Coordinates of C-alpha atoms in Angstrom, one line a residue:
X1 CA -6.3 -21.4 -64.8
X2 CA -4.8 -24.3 -62.9
X3 CA -2.3 -22.0 -61.2
X4 CA -5.0 -19.6 -60.2
X5 CA -6.9 -22.5 -58.6
X6 CA -3.9 -23.6 -56.7
X7 CA -3.4 -20.0 -55.4
X8 CA -7.0 -19.8 -54.3
X9 CA -6.7 -23.2 -52.5
X10 CA -3.5 -22.0 -50.7
X11 CA -5.2 -18.8 -49.8
X12 CA -8.2 -20.7 -48.4
X13 CA -5.9 -23.1 -46.5
X14 CA -4.0 -20.0 -45.1
X15 CA -7.2 -18.3 -44.1
X16 CA -8.5 -21.5 -42.3
X17 CA -5.1 -21.8 -40.6
X18 CA -5.2 -18.1 -39.5
X19 CA -8.8 -18.5 -38.2
X20 CA -7.7 -21.6 -36.3
X21 CA -4.7 -19.9 -34.8
X22 CA -6.8 -17.0 -33.7
X23 CA -9.3 -19.3 -32.2
X24 CA -6.6 -21.1 -30.4
X25 CA -5.1 -17.9 -29.1
X26 CA -8.5 -16.7 -27.9
X27 CA -9.2 -20.0 -26.1
X28 CA -5.7 -20.0 -24.6
X29 CA -5.6 -16.3 -23.8
X30 CA -5.8 -16.7 -20.0
X31 CA -3.1 -19.4 -20.0
X32 CA -0.9 -17.3 -22.2
X33 CA -1.4 -14.2 -20.0
X34 CA -0.7 -16.3 -16.9
X35 CA 2.5 -17.6 -18.5
X36 CA 3.6 -14.0 -19.0
X37 CA 3.2 -12.7 -15.4
X38 CA 2.2 -15.4 -12.9
X39 CA 4.6 -17.8 -11.0
X40 CA 5.2 -21.3 -12.4
X41 CA 8.1 -23.1 -10.8
X42 CA 7.3 -21.8 -7.3
X43 CA 3.9 -23.5 -7.1
X44 CA 2.4 -27.0 -7.7
X45 CA 1.5 -27.9 -11.2
X46 CA -1.9 -27.4 -12.8
X47 CA -4.1 -30.5 -12.7
X48 CA -7.5 -29.6 -14.2
X49 CA -9.0 -28.4 -17.5
X50 CA -10.9 -25.1 -16.8
X51 CA -14.5 -24.3 -17.7
X52 CA -15.5 -20.6 -17.8
X53 CA -18.8 -18.7 -17.5
X54 CA -18.8 -15.0 -18.3
X55 CA -21.0 -12.3 -16.8
X56 CA -22.9 -14.5 -14.3
X57 CA -25.5 -12.2 -12.7
X58 CA -26.3 -11.7 -9.0
X59 CA -28.8 -9.2 -7.7
X60 CA -27.9 -7.1 -4.7
X61 CA -30.6 -6.4 -2.0
X62 CA -31.2 -3.0 -3.5
X63 CA -31.7 -4.4 -7.0
X64 CA -28.3 -3.6 -8.5
X65 CA -27.0 -6.4 -10.7
X66 CA -23.4 -7.5 -10.0
X67 CA -21.7 -9.7 -12.5
X68 CA -18.9 -12.3 -12.2
X69 CA -16.7 -14.4 -14.4
X70 CA -16.5 -17.9 -12.9
X71 CA -13.6 -20.3 -13.7
X72 CA -14.1 -23.8 -12.5
X73 CA -12.2 -27.1 -12.7
X74 CA -14.3 -29.0 -15.2
X75 CA -13.9 -32.4 -13.6
X76 CA -15.0 -31.4 -10.1
X77 CA -18.7 -31.1 -9.3
X78 CA -17.9 -29.2 -6.1
X79 CA -14.7 -27.4 -4.9
X80 CA -13.6 -24.7 -2.5
X81 CA -14.1 -21.2 -3.9
X82 CA -11.7 -18.3 -4.1
X83 CA -13.6 -14.9 -4.3
X84 CA -12.1 -11.8 -5.8
X85 CA -14.2 -8.6 -5.9
X86 CA -12.4 -6.4 -8.4
X87 CA -12.9 -2.6 -8.3
X88 CA -11.5 -1.7 -11.7
X89 CA -13.3 -0.9 -14.9
X90 CA -13.5 -3.5 -17.7
X91 CA -10.6 -3.3 -20.2
X92 CA -8.6 -5.9 -22.2
X93 CA -5.7 -5.7 -19.7
X94 CA -7.9 -6.1 -16.6
X95 CA -9.9 -8.9 -18.2
X96 CA -6.8 -10.8 -19.2
X97 CA -5.2 -10.2 -15.9
X98 CA -8.2 -11.3 -13.8
X99 CA -8.9 -14.2 -16.1
X100 CA -5.3 -15.4 -16.0
X101 CA -5.4 -15.4 -12.2
X102 CA -8.7 -17.2 -12.0
X103 CA -7.5 -19.8 -14.5
X104 CA -4.3 -20.2 -12.4
X105 CA -6.4 -21.2 -9.4
X106 CA -9.1 -23.2 -11.2
X107 CA -6.5 -25.4 -12.9
X108 CA -5.3 -26.3 -9.4
X109 CA -8.7 -27.4 -8.0
X110 CA -10.6 -24.2 -7.0
X111 CA -13.7 -22.4 -8.2
X112 CA -12.5 -18.9 -8.9
X113 CA -15.1 -16.1 -8.9
X114 CA -14.0 -12.7 -10.2
X115 CA -16.9 -10.3 -9.5
X116 CA -16.9 -6.6 -10.4
X117 CA -17.7 -4.3 -7.5
X118 CA -20.6 -1.9 -7.9
X119 CA -20.1 0.2 -10.9
X120 CA -16.9 -1.6 -12.0
X121 CA -15.8 -4.3 -14.4
X122 CA -19.1 -5.9 -15.6
X123 CA -21.3 -4.9 -12.7
X124 CA -24.1 -2.3 -12.6
X125 CA -24.7 0.5 -10.2
X126 CA -22.7 3.7 -9.5
X127 CA -19.1 3.4 -8.3
X128 CA -18.1 5.1 -5.1
X129 CA -14.9 3.6 -3.6
X130 CA -15.3 1.6 -0.4
X131 CA -18.9 2.6 0.3
X132 CA -21.0 -0.5 -0.7
X133 CA -18.5 -3.3 -0.2
X134 CA -19.9 -4.7 3.1
X135 CA -23.5 -5.0 2.0
X136 CA -22.5 -6.2 -1.5
X137 CA -19.9 -8.5 -0.1
X138 CA -22.2 -10.2 2.3
X139 CA -24.9 -10.6 -0.4
X140 CA -22.2 -12.2 -2.6
X141 CA -21.2 -14.7 0.1
X142 CA -24.9 -15.6 0.6
X143 CA -25.3 -16.1 -3.2
X144 CA -22.2 -18.3 -3.4
X145 CA -23.7 -20.5 -0.7
X146 CA -26.6 -21.3 -3.0
X147 CA -24.5 -22.4 -6.0
X148 CA -24.4 -26.2 -6.8
X149 CA -20.6 -26.2 -7.3
X150 CA -20.0 -24.5 -3.9
X151 CA -18.6 -26.9 -1.2
X152 CA -19.0 -24.6 1.8
X153 CA -15.4 -23.3 1.9
X154 CA -14.4 -19.8 0.8
X155 CA -11.1 -18.0 0.5
X156 CA -10.7 -14.4 -0.5
X157 CA -7.8 -12.7 -2.3
X158 CA -6.9 -9.1 -3.3
X159 CA -4.8 -6.1 -2.9
X160 CA -5.5 -2.4 -2.1
X161 CA -9.1 -1.6 -2.8
X162 CA -9.9 -5.2 -3.3
X163 CA -8.0 -6.0 -0.2
X164 CA -10.6 -3.7 1.4
X165 CA -13.4 -5.8 0.0
X166 CA -12.1 -8.7 2.1
X167 CA -11.9 -6.6 5.3
X168 CA -15.5 -5.5 4.7
X169 CA -16.8 -9.1 5.2
X170 CA -13.9 -10.4 7.4
X171 CA -16.1 -11.1 10.4
X172 CA -18.6 -13.5 8.6
X173 CA -17.6 -16.9 9.8
X174 CA -21.2 -18.0 9.3
X175 CA -20.9 -17.8 5.5
X176 CA -18.0 -20.3 4.9
X177 CA -15.1 -17.9 5.2
X178 CA -12.0 -20.0 5.9
X179 CA -9.0 -17.9 4.8
X180 CA -8.1 -14.4 3.6
X181 CA -5.1 -13.2 1.6
X182 CA -4.9 -9.4 1.9
X183 CA -2.2 -7.4 0.3
X184 CA -1.2 -3.7 0.7
X185 CA -4.4 -2.8 2.4
X186 CA -5.5 -2.4 6.1
X187 CA -8.7 -2.3 8.0
X188 CA -8.1 1.5 8.6
X189 CA -8.3 3.3 5.3
X190 CA -9.2 6.5 7.1
X191 CA -5.9 6.4 9.0
X192 CA -4.0 5.8 5.8
X193 CA -5.4 8.9 4.2
X194 CA -4.8 11.0 7.4
X195 CA -1.4 10.0 8.7
X196 CA -0.4 12.0 11.7
X197 CA -3.5 14.1 11.1
X198 CA -2.1 15.1 7.7
X199 CA -3.9 14.4 4.4
X200 CA -2.1 12.0 2.0
X201 CA -2.7 14.3 -0.9
X202 CA -0.8 12.6 -3.8
X203 CA -2.2 9.2 -2.9
X204 CA -5.8 10.5 -2.7
X205 CA -5.6 12.6 -5.8
X206 CA -4.0 9.9 -7.9
X207 CA -6.7 7.5 -6.9
X208 CA -9.5 10.0 -7.4
X209 CA -8.3 11.1 -10.9
X210 CA -7.7 7.4 -11.8
X211 CA -11.3 6.3 -10.9
X212 CA -13.3 9.5 -11.3
X213 CA -15.4 8.2 -14.3
X214 CA -17.0 5.0 -15.5
X215 CA -13.7 4.0 -17.1
X216 CA -10.4 4.0 -15.1
X217 CA -7.8 6.4 -16.7
X218 CA -4.2 6.7 -15.4
X219 CA -3.7 10.4 -14.6
X220 CA -0.7 12.1 -16.1
X221 CA 2.0 13.8 -14.1
X222 CA 0.7 17.1 -15.5
X223 CA -2.7 16.5 -14.1
X224 CA -1.3 15.7 -10.6
X225 CA 0.9 18.7 -10.7
X226 CA -1.9 21.0 -11.8
X227 CA -4.1 19.6 -9.1
X228 CA -1.8 19.9 -6.1
X229 CA -0.3 23.3 -6.9
X230 CA -2.9 25.8 -5.9
X231 CA -5.3 27.0 -3.1
X232 CA -7.8 26.0 -1.8
X233 CA -6.9 22.3 -1.3
X234 CA -10.4 21.1 -1.8
X235 CA -10.3 22.2 -5.4
X236 CA -7.2 20.0 -6.2
X237 CA -9.4 17.5 -8.0
X238 CA -11.1 20.3 -10.0
X239 CA -7.7 21.7 -11.1
X240 CA -6.5 18.3 -12.0
X241 CA -9.5 17.2 -14.1
X242 CA -12.9 17.7 -12.6
X243 CA -14.8 17.6 -9.3
X244 CA -14.6 14.2 -7.7
X245 CA -17.1 14.0 -4.8
X246 CA -15.3 11.1 -3.0
X247 CA -12.0 13.0 -3.0
X248 CA -13.8 15.9 -1.2
X249 CA -15.2 13.4 1.3
X250 CA -11.8 11.8 1.9
X251 CA -10.3 15.2 2.5
X252 CA -12.9 16.8 4.7
X253 CA -13.5 13.9 7.1
X254 CA -10.8 13.1 9.7
X255 CA -9.9 9.5 10.5
X256 CA -11.9 9.4 13.7
X257 CA -15.2 10.7 12.1
X258 CA -18.3 8.7 11.4
X259 CA -17.6 8.8 7.6
X260 CA -14.6 6.6 8.1
X261 CA -16.2 4.5 10.8
X262 CA -18.9 3.5 8.3
X263 CA -16.2 2.4 5.9
X264 CA -13.6 0.8 8.3
X265 CA -16.0 -0.7 10.8
X266 CA -15.3 -1.2 14.4
X267 CA -12.0 -2.9 15.1
X268 CA -12.3 -5.5 12.4
X269 CA -8.9 -7.0 13.1
X270 CA -9.9 -8.3 16.5
X271 CA -13.2 -9.8 15.0
X272 CA -11.5 -11.6 12.1
X273 CA -13.4 -14.8 11.3
X274 CA -10.6 -16.8 9.7
X275 CA -6.8 -16.7 9.4
X276 CA -5.3 -14.1 7.1
X277 CA -2.1 -13.9 5.1
X278 CA -1.2 -10.2 5.2
X279 CA 1.3 -9.1 2.6
X280 CA 2.8 -5.6 3.1
X281 CA 5.5 -3.5 1.5
X282 CA 8.2 -1.4 3.2
X283 CA 7.3 1.6 1.1
X284 CA 3.5 1.1 0.8
X285 CA 1.3 3.8 2.5
X286 CA -0.8 1.1 4.2
X287 CA 2.2 -0.4 6.0
X288 CA 1.7 1.2 9.5
X289 CA -2.0 0.4 9.7
X290 CA -1.5 -3.1 8.2
X291 CA 1.2 -3.9 10.8
X292 CA -1.2 -2.6 13.5
X293 CA -3.8 -5.0 12.1
X294 CA -1.4 -7.9 12.5
X295 CA -0.4 -7.0 16.1
X296 CA -4.1 -6.7 16.9
X297 CA -4.9 -10.1 15.3
X298 CA -2.2 -11.9 17.3
X299 CA -3.2 -10.3 20.5
X300 CA -7.0 -10.1 20.4
X301 CA -8.5 -12.3 17.6
X302 CA -9.9 -15.8 18.2
X303 CA -7.1 -18.2 19.1
X304 CA -7.2 -20.3 15.9
X305 CA -7.2 -17.1 13.9
X306 CA -4.4 -15.5 15.8
X307 CA -2.2 -18.6 15.6
X308 CA -3.0 -19.3 11.9
X309 CA -2.4 -15.8 10.6
X310 CA 0.8 -14.8 8.8
X311 CA 2.6 -11.7 7.8
X312 CA 5.0 -11.1 4.9
X313 CA 6.7 -7.7 4.4
X314 CA 8.5 -7.4 1.1
X315 CA 10.6 -4.9 -0.9
X316 CA 7.5 -3.3 -2.4
X317 CA 5.8 0.0 -2.9
X318 CA 2.1 0.1 -3.7
X319 CA 1.8 -2.9 -6.1
X320 CA 5.3 -2.6 -7.5
X321 CA 8.9 -3.5 -6.6
X322 CA 11.3 -1.1 -5.0
X323 CA 14.3 -0.1 -7.1
X324 CA 17.3 0.2 -4.9
X325 CA 20.0 2.9 -5.2
X326 CA 22.3 0.6 -7.1
X327 CA 19.6 0.0 -9.7
X328 CA 18.7 -3.6 -8.7
X329 CA 15.0 -4.7 -8.5
X330 CA 14.5 -7.6 -6.1
X331 CA 12.1 -9.8 -8.1
X332 CA 8.7 -9.3 -9.6
X333 CA 6.0 -8.0 -7.4
X334 CA 3.1 -9.8 -9.2
X335 CA 4.7 -13.2 -9.1
X336 CA 6.0 -12.8 -5.5
X337 CA 2.5 -11.9 -4.2
X338 CA 0.5 -14.5 -6.2
X339 CA 2.8 -17.5 -5.5
X340 CA 1.9 -17.8 -1.7
X341 CA -1.8 -18.0 -2.5
X342 CA -1.6 -21.6 -3.6
X343 CA 0.1 -23.1 -0.4
X344 CA -2.0 -20.7 1.7
X345 CA -5.4 -21.8 0.2
X346 CA -4.2 -25.5 -0.1
X347 CA -3.7 -25.5 3.7
X348 CA -6.9 -23.7 4.8
X349 CA -9.3 -24.8 2.0
X350 CA -8.0 -28.3 1.0
X351 CA -6.6 -29.4 4.4
X352 CA -3.0 -29.9 3.1
X353 CA 0.0 -29.6 5.4
X354 CA 1.2 -26.0 5.8
X355 CA 4.1 -25.3 3.4
X356 CA 7.5 -24.8 4.9
X357 CA 7.5 -21.3 3.4
X358 CA 4.6 -20.3 5.7
X359 CA 5.5 -22.0 8.9
X360 CA 7.1 -18.9 10.4
X361 CA 4.5 -16.4 11.6
X362 CA 6.5 -13.5 10.0
X363 CA 8.7 -13.2 7.0
X364 CA 10.5 -9.9 6.3
X365 CA 12.8 -8.6 3.6
X366 CA 15.8 -6.9 5.2
X367 CA 16.8 -4.0 2.9
X368 CA 20.4 -3.1 2.6
X369 CA 21.3 -6.7 3.2
X370 CA 18.7 -7.7 0.6
X371 CA 17.7 -11.0 2.1
X372 CA 14.5 -12.7 3.3
X373 CA 14.3 -13.7 7.0
X374 CA 11.8 -15.6 9.1
X375 CA 10.7 -14.1 12.4
X376 CA 8.5 -15.4 15.2
X377 CA 6.7 -12.1 16.0
X378 CA 6.3 -8.5 14.9
X379 CA 8.0 -6.4 16.0
X380 CA 11.0 -8.6 16.7
X381 CA 11.3 -8.9 20.4
X382 CA 15.1 -8.8 20.3
X383 CA 15.1 -5.3 18.8
X384 CA 16.4 -2.8 21.4
X385 CA 14.9 0.7 21.3
X386 CA 17.9 3.0 21.1
X387 CA 17.9 6.8 21.3
X388 CA 20.0 8.8 18.9
X389 CA 20.2 12.4 20.1
X390 CA 20.0 15.5 17.8
X391 CA 22.8 17.9 18.7
X392 CA 24.2 21.1 17.3
X393 CA 27.4 21.4 15.3
X394 CA 29.6 21.6 18.4
X395 CA 32.4 24.1 19.0
X396 CA 33.3 25.9 15.8
X397 CA 30.5 24.3 13.8
X398 CA 29.5 26.5 10.8
X399 CA 25.7 26.2 10.8
X400 CA 22.6 24.1 11.4
X401 CA 23.5 21.9 8.4
X402 CA 26.3 20.5 10.5
X403 CA 24.0 19.1 13.1
X404 CA 25.1 15.8 14.7
X405 CA 23.4 12.5 15.5
X406 CA 24.9 10.9 18.6
X407 CA 24.3 8.1 21.1
X408 CA 25.3 10.4 23.9
X409 CA 22.8 12.7 25.4
X410 CA 24.1 16.3 25.9
X411 CA 24.8 17.3 29.4
X412 CA 24.5 21.0 28.7
X413 CA 22.0 23.4 27.2
X414 CA 22.4 24.1 23.5
X415 CA 21.0 27.0 21.4
X416 CA 17.8 26.2 19.5
X417 CA 17.7 25.9 15.7
X418 CA 15.2 27.8 13.7
X419 CA 13.9 27.8 10.1
X420 CA 11.2 29.5 8.1
X421 CA 8.3 27.3 6.8
X422 CA 6.5 28.9 3.9
X423 CA 3.5 27.0 2.7
X424 CA 3.9 28.6 -0.8
X425 CA 7.4 27.1 -1.0
X426 CA 7.1 23.7 0.6
X427 CA 9.8 21.0 0.7
X428 CA 9.2 18.8 -2.4
X429 CA 8.6 15.1 -2.0
X430 CA 11.4 12.8 -2.9
X431 CA 10.2 9.2 -2.8
X432 CA 8.4 7.6 0.1
X433 CA 5.3 5.5 0.6
X434 CA 2.4 6.7 -1.6
X435 CA 0.3 5.8 -4.6
X436 CA 1.7 6.9 -8.0
X437 CA 5.0 7.1 -9.8
X438 CA 7.0 9.1 -7.3
X439 CA 7.0 6.5 -4.6
X440 CA 10.0 4.4 -3.5
X441 CA 13.6 5.2 -2.8
X442 CA 14.9 8.5 -4.2
X443 CA 18.1 10.7 -3.7
X444 CA 17.6 13.4 -1.1
X445 CA 20.6 15.7 -1.7
X446 CA 18.7 18.5 -3.4
X447 CA 16.1 18.9 -0.7
X448 CA 18.7 18.6 2.0
X449 CA 20.4 21.8 0.5
X450 CA 17.2 23.8 1.4
X451 CA 17.4 26.3 4.3
X452 CA 14.1 24.9 5.7
X453 CA 15.5 21.3 6.1
X454 CA 17.6 20.7 9.2
X455 CA 20.2 17.9 9.0
X456 CA 21.6 15.8 11.8
X457 CA 24.2 13.3 10.7
X458 CA 26.0 10.5 12.5
X459 CA 29.6 9.5 12.1
X460 CA 30.5 6.8 9.6
X461 CA 29.5 3.4 10.9
X462 CA 32.4 1.1 11.9
X463 CA 30.2 -2.0 11.6
X464 CA 26.8 -2.9 9.9
X465 CA 23.8 -1.7 11.9
X466 CA 20.4 -3.3 11.5
X467 CA 17.2 -1.3 12.2
X468 CA 14.1 -3.4 12.2
X469 CA 10.8 -2.4 13.8
X470 CA 8.8 0.7 14.7
X471 CA 10.7 4.1 14.4
X472 CA 9.8 7.3 16.2
X473 CA 11.1 10.7 17.0
X474 CA 10.7 12.7 20.2
X475 CA 11.1 16.4 19.4
X476 CA 11.0 19.6 21.5
X477 CA 9.6 22.2 19.2
X478 CA 8.1 25.7 19.0
X479 CA 6.3 27.7 16.3
X480 CA 4.8 31.1 15.6
X481 CA 1.8 29.4 14.0
X482 CA -1.4 28.4 15.7
X483 CA -1.4 25.1 13.9
X484 CA 1.5 23.6 11.9
X485 CA 3.3 20.5 10.8
X486 CA 6.7 18.9 11.7
X487 CA 8.3 16.2 9.6
X488 CA 11.1 13.7 10.3
X489 CA 12.9 11.6 7.7
X490 CA 15.5 8.9 8.3
X491 CA 18.2 8.8 5.6
X492 CA 21.0 6.4 4.6
X493 CA 24.1 8.4 3.5
X494 CA 26.4 6.4 1.3
X495 CA 30.2 6.8 1.4
X496 CA 30.0 8.9 -1.8
X497 CA 27.7 11.4 0.0
X498 CA 24.5 10.4 -1.8
X499 CA 21.6 10.3 0.6
X500 CA 18.5 8.1 0.2
X501 CA 15.3 8.0 2.1
X502 CA 14.5 5.0 4.4
X503 CA 11.4 6.0 6.3
X504 CA 9.6 9.2 7.4
X505 CA 6.7 10.6 9.4
X506 CA 4.7 13.7 10.0
X507 CA 2.5 15.3 12.7
X508 CA -0.1 18.1 12.5
X509 CA -1.4 19.8 15.6
X510 CA -2.0 23.1 17.4
X511 CA 0.7 24.7 19.6
X512 CA 0.9 27.3 22.3
X513 CA 2.7 30.2 20.6
X514 CA 6.3 30.7 21.8
X515 CA 6.5 27.8 24.2
X516 CA 8.6 24.6 23.8
X517 CA 6.4 21.6 23.3
X518 CA 7.4 17.9 23.4
X519 CA 5.9 15.9 20.5
X520 CA 6.2 12.3 19.3
X521 CA 6.2 11.6 15.5
X522 CA 5.7 8.0 14.4
X523 CA 7.7 7.1 11.3
X524 CA 6.7 4.1 9.3
X525 CA 8.3 0.9 10.5
X526 CA 11.2 -0.4 8.5
X527 CA 13.9 -3.1 8.2
X528 CA 17.2 -1.7 7.0
X529 CA 20.8 -2.8 7.3
X530 CA 23.0 0.3 7.3
X531 CA 26.3 -0.8 6.0
X532 CA 29.7 -0.1 7.5
X533 CA 31.0 3.2 6.2
X534 CA 27.5 4.6 5.7
X535 CA 26.1 7.3 8.0
X536 CA 22.6 7.8 9.5
X537 CA 21.0 11.1 9.0
X538 CA 17.8 12.8 10.2
X539 CA 16.0 15.5 8.3
X540 CA 13.7 17.8 10.2
X541 CA 11.3 20.1 8.4
X542 CA 7.6 21.1 8.1
X543 CA 6.5 19.8 4.7
X544 CA 6.8 16.9 2.3
X545 CA 4.7 18.0 -0.6
X546 CA 2.7 16.8 -2.5
X547 CA 2.9 13.4 -0.7
X548 CA 1.2 15.3 2.1
X549 CA -0.9 18.5 1.9
X550 CA 0.6 21.8 3.1
X551 CA -0.4 23.3 6.4
X552 CA -1.3 26.9 5.8
X553 CA -0.4 27.8 9.4
X554 CA -3.5 29.8 10.0
X555 CA -5.4 27.5 12.3
X556 CA -8.4 27.8 10.0
X557 CA -10.2 25.3 7.7
X558 CA -7.2 23.8 5.9
X559 CA -9.3 22.4 3.0
X560 CA -10.7 25.8 2.1
X561 CA -7.8 28.1 3.1
X562 CA -6.6 30.5 0.4
X563 CA -4.3 32.8 2.3
X564 CA -1.5 30.8 4.0
X565 CA 1.1 32.5 6.1
X566 CA 4.7 31.7 6.8
X567 CA 5.9 30.5 10.3
X568 CA 9.1 30.5 12.2
X569 CA 9.8 26.9 13.5
X570 CA 12.1 26.2 16.3
X571 CA 13.8 22.9 17.3
X572 CA 15.1 22.8 20.8
X573 CA 18.2 20.7 21.7
X574 CA 20.4 20.0 24.7
X575 CA 20.0 18.5 28.2
X576 CA 16.7 20.1 29.1
X577 CA 15.0 19.5 25.8
X578 CA 16.6 16.2 24.4
X579 CA 15.2 15.9 20.9
X580 CA 15.9 12.4 19.7
X581 CA 15.2 9.6 17.2
X582 CA 14.3 6.2 18.6
X583 CA 15.5 3.2 16.5
X584 CA 14.9 -0.5 17.0
X585 CA 18.4 -1.9 16.8
X586 CA 18.7 -5.6 16.2
X587 CA 21.9 -7.1 17.6
X588 CA 24.2 -8.8 15.1

């Protein structure tokens, strides 16, 4: 009996210890999650114990209840506030991640407010991406101003869709906005979805299938493949899973239409109320429009906003780190993009001196060399626009696959090069800047073997060559189609012959049948050091699918077309029609 009593006691002690351990784990869950994925040594140490309120309600003007989790430094009656409006559904992962981030800031002297956007996280209402963020965001700023712990200073933080929540209220200097930290998002979502007039199909479909219901669900590759492969385009969401009304709206409204003006506002970058730290990725789909925002801010925003804003461009895709061809991954995206928030908000919300890491207006990661570098402007003023001409294979050249890329403009006429573009057999996407798993740097050799991909390759470099800045191509083209696409891709060819994408672009427009037309295709800006012994290559084609939707060549309603036709595409070369790539070469 005595032994049984001892066993019961030990079992009781064990149970009490287990309950205590579980309680401690629950109480420390945000700290433990932060330890797992947030920076530590790169930022100043935590100073405060954190108090938390969950599900704090705020009523929007139309009666919808929005809820927030509020993390505050317990010892401070008032403090500056960092606002994050999160557009994800509630899950253990999202709650732990958001809570860890809020705890990270609160322990360093900030009120951190994590509010669900309409229909997401813990908030009421119906979710429709981007539509309600201005009215709800302004109401939230006004609500914050009435809180007893609010000291009049607000900073905002977030990436992608919750980067947009910042742009939506970015002009409201009257409501205490002192600093923004916007990552992988621009003030022009319409232009991101319609690059060169072409629909960013995989990015849009991935987002739509991910967020189509009350709970976010990561779509499978099979769902994406099922959705993109078929006609008409407007039923891609239906084929993938179900009809998603906002996908149809994104597809059927061009970037210049009222639908997108209601979302993107009117030139928000020039009306910015406070300095912004923009964080962009070289292989993120928002990069071109985000860099346009920065240029606009520096040129047209209020002087203190222009001078105080900063730009960081890292080795990132959309919320992830690029994997380079040799298998290396340069750091962790999450830690790298959270760490600057402390010195940024310390300066603008607490009045501390600007950290040395943020003194330079621009910081870029130079791929190929794989180093960070400070710059004084974007694009670098010392970069020299340099034309590389597309030329035929020369005397005795076997075929169009032997096209040359040369600094010397041809002084003679050359025969044009043609290929067949069949919308039912498009060039498959291999990497690039988009949402989903297929983004990033990928080998190009299989697509380069296709007959509908023209190649123009330079000689092996005798010295390193740096390309940093905007990239474009001026092509002279013709087509048998009424409306069609042309694509350009810049490729790094390694000494072993393996080819990897660097940047690309696409253009959709109508053409006079049979005539040569000069067009300019904007490729995404880049910073790449092409190493000695490597070769530069340009790929020309008419599709990059499913990153972009296919042009059916008919000139009709692309969203609803069901009977695409093939087209013969012509690229003109030579002295009278000098097709060329324009690269920003940085002297070394």
